[in-house]
C-alpha atoms as a PDB file:
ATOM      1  CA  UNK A   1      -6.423   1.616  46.314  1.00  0.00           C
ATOM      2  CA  UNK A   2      -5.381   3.760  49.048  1.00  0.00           C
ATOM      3  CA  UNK A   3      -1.936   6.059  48.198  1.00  0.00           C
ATOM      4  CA  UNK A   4       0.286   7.780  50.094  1.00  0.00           C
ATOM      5  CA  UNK A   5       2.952  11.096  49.138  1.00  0.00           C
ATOM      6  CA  UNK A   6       6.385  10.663  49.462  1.00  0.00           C
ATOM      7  CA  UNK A   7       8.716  12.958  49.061  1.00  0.00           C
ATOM      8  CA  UNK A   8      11.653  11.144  47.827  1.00  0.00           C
ATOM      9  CA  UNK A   9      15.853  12.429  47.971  1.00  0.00           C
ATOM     10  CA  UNK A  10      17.505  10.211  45.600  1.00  0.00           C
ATOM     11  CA  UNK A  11      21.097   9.538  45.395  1.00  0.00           C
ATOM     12  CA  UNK A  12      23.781  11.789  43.667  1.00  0.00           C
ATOM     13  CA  UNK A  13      24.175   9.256  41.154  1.00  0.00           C
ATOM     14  CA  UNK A  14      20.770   9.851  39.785  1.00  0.00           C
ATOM     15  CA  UNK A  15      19.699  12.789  37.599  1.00  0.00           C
ATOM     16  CA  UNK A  16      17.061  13.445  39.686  1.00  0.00           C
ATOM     17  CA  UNK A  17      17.549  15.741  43.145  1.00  0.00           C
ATOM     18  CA  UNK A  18      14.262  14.814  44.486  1.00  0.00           C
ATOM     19  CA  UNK A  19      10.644  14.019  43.565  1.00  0.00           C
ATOM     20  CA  UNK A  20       7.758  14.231  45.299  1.00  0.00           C
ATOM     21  CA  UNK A  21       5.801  10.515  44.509  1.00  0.00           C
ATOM     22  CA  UNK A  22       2.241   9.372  45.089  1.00  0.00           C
ATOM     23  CA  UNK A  23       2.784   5.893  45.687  1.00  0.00           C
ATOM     24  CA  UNK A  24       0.326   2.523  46.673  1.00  0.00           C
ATOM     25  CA  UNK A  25       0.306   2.443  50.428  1.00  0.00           C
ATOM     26  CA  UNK A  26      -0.409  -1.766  50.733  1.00  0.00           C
ATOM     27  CA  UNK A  27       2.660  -2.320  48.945  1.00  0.00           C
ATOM     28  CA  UNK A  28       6.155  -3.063  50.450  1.00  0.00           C
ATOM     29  CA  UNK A  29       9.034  -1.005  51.266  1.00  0.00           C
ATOM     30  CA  UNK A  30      10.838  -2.996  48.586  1.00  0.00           C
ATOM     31  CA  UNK A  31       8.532  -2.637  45.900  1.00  0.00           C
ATOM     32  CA  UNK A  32       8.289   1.092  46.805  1.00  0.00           C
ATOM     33  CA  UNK A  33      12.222   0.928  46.533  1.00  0.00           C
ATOM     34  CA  UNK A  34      12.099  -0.847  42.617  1.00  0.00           C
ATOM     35  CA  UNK A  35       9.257   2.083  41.901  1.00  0.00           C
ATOM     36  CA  UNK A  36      11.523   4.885  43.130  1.00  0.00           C
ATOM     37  CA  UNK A  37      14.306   3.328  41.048  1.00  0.00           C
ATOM     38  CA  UNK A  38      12.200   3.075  37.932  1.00  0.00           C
ATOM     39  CA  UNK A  39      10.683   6.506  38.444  1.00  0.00           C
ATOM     40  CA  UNK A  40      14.687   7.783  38.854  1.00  0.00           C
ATOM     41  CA  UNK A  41      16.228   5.521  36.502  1.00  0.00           C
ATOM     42  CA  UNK A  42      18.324   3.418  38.992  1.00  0.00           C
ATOM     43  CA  UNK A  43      19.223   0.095  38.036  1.00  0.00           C
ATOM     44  CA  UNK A  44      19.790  -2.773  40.762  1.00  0.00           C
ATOM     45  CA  UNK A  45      16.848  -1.731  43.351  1.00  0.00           C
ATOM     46  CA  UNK A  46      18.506  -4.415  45.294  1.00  0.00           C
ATOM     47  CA  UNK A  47      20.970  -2.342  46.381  1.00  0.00           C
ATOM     48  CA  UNK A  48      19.118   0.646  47.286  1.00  0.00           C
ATOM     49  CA  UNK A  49      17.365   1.092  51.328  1.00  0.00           C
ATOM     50  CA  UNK A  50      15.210   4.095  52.175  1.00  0.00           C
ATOM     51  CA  UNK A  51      16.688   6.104  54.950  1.00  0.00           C
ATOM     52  CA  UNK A  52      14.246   8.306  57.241  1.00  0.00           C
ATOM     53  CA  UNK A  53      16.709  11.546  58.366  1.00  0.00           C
ATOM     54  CA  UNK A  54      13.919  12.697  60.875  1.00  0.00           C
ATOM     55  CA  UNK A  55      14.033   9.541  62.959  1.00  0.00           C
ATOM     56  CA  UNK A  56      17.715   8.502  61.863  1.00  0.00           C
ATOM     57  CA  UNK A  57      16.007   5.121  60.946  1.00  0.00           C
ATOM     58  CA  UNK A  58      16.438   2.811  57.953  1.00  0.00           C
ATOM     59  CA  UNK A  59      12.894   1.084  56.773  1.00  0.00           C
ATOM     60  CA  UNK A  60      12.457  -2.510  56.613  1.00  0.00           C
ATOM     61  CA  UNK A  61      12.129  -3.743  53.649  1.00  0.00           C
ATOM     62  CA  UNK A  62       9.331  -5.940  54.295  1.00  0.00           C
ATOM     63  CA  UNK A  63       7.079  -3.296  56.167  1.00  0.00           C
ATOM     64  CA  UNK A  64       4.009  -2.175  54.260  1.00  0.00           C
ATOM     65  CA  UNK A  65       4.146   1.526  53.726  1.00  0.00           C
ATOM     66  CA  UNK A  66       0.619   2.075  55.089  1.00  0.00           C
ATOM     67  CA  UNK A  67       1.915   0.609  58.466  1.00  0.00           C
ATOM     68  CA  UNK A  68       4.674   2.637  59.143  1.00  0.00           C
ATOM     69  CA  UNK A  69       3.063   5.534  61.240  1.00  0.00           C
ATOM     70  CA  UNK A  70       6.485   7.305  60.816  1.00  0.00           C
ATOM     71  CA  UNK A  71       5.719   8.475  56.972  1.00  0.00           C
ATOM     72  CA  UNK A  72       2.911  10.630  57.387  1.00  0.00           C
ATOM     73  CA  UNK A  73       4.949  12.983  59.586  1.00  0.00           C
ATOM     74  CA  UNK A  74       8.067  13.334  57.600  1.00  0.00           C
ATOM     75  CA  UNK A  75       9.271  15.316  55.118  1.00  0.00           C
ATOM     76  CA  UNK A  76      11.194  13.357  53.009  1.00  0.00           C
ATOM     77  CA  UNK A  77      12.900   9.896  52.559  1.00  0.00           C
ATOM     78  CA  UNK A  78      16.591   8.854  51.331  1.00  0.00           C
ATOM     79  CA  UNK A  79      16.544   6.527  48.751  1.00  0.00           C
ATOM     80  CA  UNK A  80      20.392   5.425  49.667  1.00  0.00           C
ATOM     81  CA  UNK A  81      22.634   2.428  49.063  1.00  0.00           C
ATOM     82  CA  UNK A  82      22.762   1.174  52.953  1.00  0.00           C
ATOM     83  CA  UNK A  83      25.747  -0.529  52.490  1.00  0.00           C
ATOM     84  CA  UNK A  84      28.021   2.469  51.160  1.00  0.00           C
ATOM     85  CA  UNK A  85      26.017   4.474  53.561  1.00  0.00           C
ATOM     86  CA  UNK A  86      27.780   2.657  56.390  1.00  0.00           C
ATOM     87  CA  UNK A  87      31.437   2.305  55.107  1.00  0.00           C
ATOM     88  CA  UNK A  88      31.136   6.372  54.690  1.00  0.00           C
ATOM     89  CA  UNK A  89      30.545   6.619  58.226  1.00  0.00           C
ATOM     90  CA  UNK A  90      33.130   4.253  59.505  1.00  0.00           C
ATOM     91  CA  UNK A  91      35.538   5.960  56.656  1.00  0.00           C
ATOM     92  CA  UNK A  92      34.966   9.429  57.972  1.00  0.00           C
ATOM     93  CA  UNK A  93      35.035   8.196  61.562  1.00  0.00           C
ATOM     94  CA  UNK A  94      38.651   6.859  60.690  1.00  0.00           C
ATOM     95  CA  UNK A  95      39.942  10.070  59.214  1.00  0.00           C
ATOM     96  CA  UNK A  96      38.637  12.128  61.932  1.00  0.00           C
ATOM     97  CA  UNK A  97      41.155   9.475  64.419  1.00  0.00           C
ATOM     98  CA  UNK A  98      43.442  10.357  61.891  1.00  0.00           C
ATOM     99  CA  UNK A  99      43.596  13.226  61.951  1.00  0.00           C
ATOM    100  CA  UNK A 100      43.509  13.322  65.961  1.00  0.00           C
ATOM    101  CA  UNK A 101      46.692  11.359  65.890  1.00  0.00           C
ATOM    102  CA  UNK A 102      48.550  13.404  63.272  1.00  0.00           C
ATOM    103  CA  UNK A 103      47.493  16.987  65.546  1.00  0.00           C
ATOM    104  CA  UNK A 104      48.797  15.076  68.710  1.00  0.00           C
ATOM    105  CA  UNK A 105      52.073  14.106  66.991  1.00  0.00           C
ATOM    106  CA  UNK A 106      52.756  17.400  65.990  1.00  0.00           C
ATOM    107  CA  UNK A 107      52.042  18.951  68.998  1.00  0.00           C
ATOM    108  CA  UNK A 108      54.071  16.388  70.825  1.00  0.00           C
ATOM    109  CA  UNK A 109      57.088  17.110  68.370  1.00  0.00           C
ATOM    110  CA  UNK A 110      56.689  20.793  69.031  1.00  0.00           C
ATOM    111  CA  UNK A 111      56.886  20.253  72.331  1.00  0.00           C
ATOM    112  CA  UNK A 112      60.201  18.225  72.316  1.00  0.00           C
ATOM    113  CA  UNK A 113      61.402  20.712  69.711  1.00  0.00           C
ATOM    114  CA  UNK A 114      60.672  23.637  72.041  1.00  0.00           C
ATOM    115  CA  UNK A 115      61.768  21.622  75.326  1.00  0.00           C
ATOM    116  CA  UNK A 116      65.373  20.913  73.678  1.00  0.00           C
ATOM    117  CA  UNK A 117      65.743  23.890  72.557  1.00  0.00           C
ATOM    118  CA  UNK A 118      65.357  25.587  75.607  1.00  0.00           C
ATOM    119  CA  UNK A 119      67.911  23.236  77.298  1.00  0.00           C
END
């Protein structure tokens, strides 16, 4: 049985920061995924995608580990919900336009402040 080290980041729900894991490479992301979980006591392994931060990728979960060139070279996966991983982004994308609006309406009031009071 051929095996494969993974160093694994796990999700700051879990007790564990990270683990380094020697793992069977002919099995399936997915199954990795449920082993992970086990290993960091995670329940619902549905839920959970691995993330690769070096190539900004998310693995598929029906890719054998042992075909994904991409592992050897890394230096650690993200064991992440991909789901919450998403609404995150789009949440912190829509405070940041926030936040652009509220700093143009504020300068804009200044302005008219200023402008009136100067007439």
């Amino acid at each position: 049985m051929a095996q494969i080290l993974i160093r694994v980041k796990f999700p700051p729900n879990c007790l564990l920061l990270s683990k380094t894991i020697l793992t069977n490479s002919n099995q399936t992301v997915e199954e990795a995924i449920v082993e992970f979980c086990k290993i960091g006591g995670l329940s619902t392994p549905s839920n959970y995608s691995l993330f690769v931060p070096d190539f900004n990728s998310w693995l598929e979960k029906d890719q054998i580990l042992s075909l994904i060139p991409q592992l050897a070279s890394v230096d650690e996966v993200i064991l992440s919900e991909k789901v919450n991983s998403n609404l995150k982004r789009k949440e912190k994308a829509n405070n940041s336009k926030l936040l652009y609006i509220l700093a143009f309406a504020i300068v804009f009031g200044l302005s008219i402040y200023y402008f009136n009071k100067m007439n």
